[in-house]
XYZ file of C-alpha atoms in Angstrom:
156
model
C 0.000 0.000 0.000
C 1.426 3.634 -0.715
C 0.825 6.389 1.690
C -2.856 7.545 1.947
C -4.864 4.334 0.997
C -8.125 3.670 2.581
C -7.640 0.939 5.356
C -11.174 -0.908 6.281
C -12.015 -0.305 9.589
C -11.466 -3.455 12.450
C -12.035 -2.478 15.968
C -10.557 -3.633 19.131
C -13.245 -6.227 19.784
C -14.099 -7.533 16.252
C -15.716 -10.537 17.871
C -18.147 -8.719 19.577
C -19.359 -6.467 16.424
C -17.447 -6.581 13.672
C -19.065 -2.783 12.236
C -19.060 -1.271 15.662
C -16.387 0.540 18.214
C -17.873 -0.448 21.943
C -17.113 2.633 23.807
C -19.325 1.665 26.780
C -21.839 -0.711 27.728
C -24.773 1.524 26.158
C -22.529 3.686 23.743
C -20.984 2.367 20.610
C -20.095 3.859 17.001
C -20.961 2.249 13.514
C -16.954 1.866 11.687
C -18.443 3.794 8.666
C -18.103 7.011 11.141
C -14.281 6.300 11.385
C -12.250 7.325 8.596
C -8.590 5.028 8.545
C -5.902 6.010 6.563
C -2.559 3.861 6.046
C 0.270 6.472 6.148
C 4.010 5.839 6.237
C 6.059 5.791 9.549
C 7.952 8.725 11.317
C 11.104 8.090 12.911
C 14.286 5.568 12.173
C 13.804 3.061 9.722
C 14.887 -0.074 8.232
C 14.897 -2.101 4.780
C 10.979 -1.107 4.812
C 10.834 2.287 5.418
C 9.869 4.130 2.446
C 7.594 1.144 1.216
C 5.535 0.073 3.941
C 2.651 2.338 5.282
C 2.289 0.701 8.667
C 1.278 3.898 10.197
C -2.817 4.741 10.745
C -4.115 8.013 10.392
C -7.912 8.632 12.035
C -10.491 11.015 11.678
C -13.620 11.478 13.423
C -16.433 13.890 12.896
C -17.569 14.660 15.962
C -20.465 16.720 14.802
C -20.946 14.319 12.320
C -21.439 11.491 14.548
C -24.485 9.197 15.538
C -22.797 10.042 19.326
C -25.127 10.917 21.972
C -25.549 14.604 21.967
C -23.969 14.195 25.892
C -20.883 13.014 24.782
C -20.705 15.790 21.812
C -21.048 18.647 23.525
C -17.933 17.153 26.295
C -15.908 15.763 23.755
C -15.866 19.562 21.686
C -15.132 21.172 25.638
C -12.110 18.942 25.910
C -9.151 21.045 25.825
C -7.123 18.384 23.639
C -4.829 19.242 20.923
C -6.240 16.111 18.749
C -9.202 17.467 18.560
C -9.743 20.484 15.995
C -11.408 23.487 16.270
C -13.759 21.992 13.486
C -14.731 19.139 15.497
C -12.453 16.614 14.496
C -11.067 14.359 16.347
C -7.107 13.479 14.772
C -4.897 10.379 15.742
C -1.651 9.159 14.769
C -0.722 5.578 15.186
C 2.738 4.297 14.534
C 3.733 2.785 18.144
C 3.809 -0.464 16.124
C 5.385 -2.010 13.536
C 2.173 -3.555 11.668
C -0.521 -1.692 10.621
C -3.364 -4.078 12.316
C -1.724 -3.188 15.789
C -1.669 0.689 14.776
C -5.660 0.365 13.494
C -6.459 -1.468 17.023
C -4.161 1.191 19.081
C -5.993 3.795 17.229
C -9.337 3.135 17.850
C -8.743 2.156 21.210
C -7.277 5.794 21.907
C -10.733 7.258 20.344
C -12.381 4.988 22.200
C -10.877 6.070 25.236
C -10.862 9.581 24.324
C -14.664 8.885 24.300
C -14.336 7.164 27.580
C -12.895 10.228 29.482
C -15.206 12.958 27.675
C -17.994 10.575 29.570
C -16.668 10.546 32.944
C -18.391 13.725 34.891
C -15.631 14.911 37.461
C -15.897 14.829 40.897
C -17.660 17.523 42.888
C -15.282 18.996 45.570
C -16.039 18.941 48.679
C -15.414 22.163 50.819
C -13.164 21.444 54.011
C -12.419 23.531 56.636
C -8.606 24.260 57.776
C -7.227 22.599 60.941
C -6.320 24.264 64.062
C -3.127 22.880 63.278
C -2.954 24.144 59.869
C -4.351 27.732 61.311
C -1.431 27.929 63.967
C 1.498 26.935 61.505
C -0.242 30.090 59.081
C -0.158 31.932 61.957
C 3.208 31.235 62.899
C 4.781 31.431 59.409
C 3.226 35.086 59.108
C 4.919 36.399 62.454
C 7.989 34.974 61.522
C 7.831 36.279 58.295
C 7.116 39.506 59.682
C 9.658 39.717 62.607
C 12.259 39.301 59.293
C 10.788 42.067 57.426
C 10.599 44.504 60.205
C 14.311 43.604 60.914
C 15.222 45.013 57.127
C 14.738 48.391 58.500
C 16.926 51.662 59.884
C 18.431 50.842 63.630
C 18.243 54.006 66.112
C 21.525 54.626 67.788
């Protein structure tokens, strides 16, 4: 393959569905959505290096997407460089040295990208300082001060 043929599609868990990315146990994307592209390899080569394209290349539509309109509207908040300000989600692929590996580490990465735009993050819960905490402030601040008024003119 030269650089930029279309790759079909195989997810993670093929024997699950075959056409489908599981993201969760109630979300998952039709392949179709997925655009894969077999690209050549950065980095040090070998015998292979200009003629295989073991690298994958992804693209995902966000907007474009049969997603749930949840997931969306948190993956386009995501302050991730992958994801464009067009709504499309880019990945790069070339840990491994076969393309199948790259297409599974690639969708897994969406799929996980998915994953985290799903989580909600915890709530914080307010605390209140310890009197420990409130002495050693205390303390620091006197100290602190006793140096500063130190820095100034002695009477003689």
């Amino acid at each position: 393959m030269s650089g930029g043929d279309e790759i079909p599609a195989l997810p993670e868990t093929a024997a699950a569905n075959p056409n489908r990315l599981r993201i969760s146990s109630h979300v998952s994307l039709p392949l179709s959505e997925i655009e894969l592209t077999a690209i050549r390899a950065q980095g040090a080569g070998g015998q292979n290096v200009n003629k295989v394209a073991s690298a994958v290349h992804l693209r995902f539509d966000i907007h474009a997407s049969s997603l749930p309109e949840f997931y969306k509207q948190r993956l386009l908040a995501l302050p991730d460089q992958r994801i464009s300000a067009d709504g499309i989600v880019v990945i790069k692929a070339q840990r491994h040295r076969t393309q199948e590996k790259n297409r599974e580490d690639a969708l897994e990465r969406l799929a996980e990208l998915i994953r985290s735009a799903g989580r909600t993050p915890k709530a914080r819960k307010p605390t209140q300082p310890t009197r420990a905490s409130k002495e050693r402030r205390v303390d620091s601040k006197t100290r602190r001060g006793r140096i500063k008024s130190l820095r100034g003119k002695l009477d003689e």
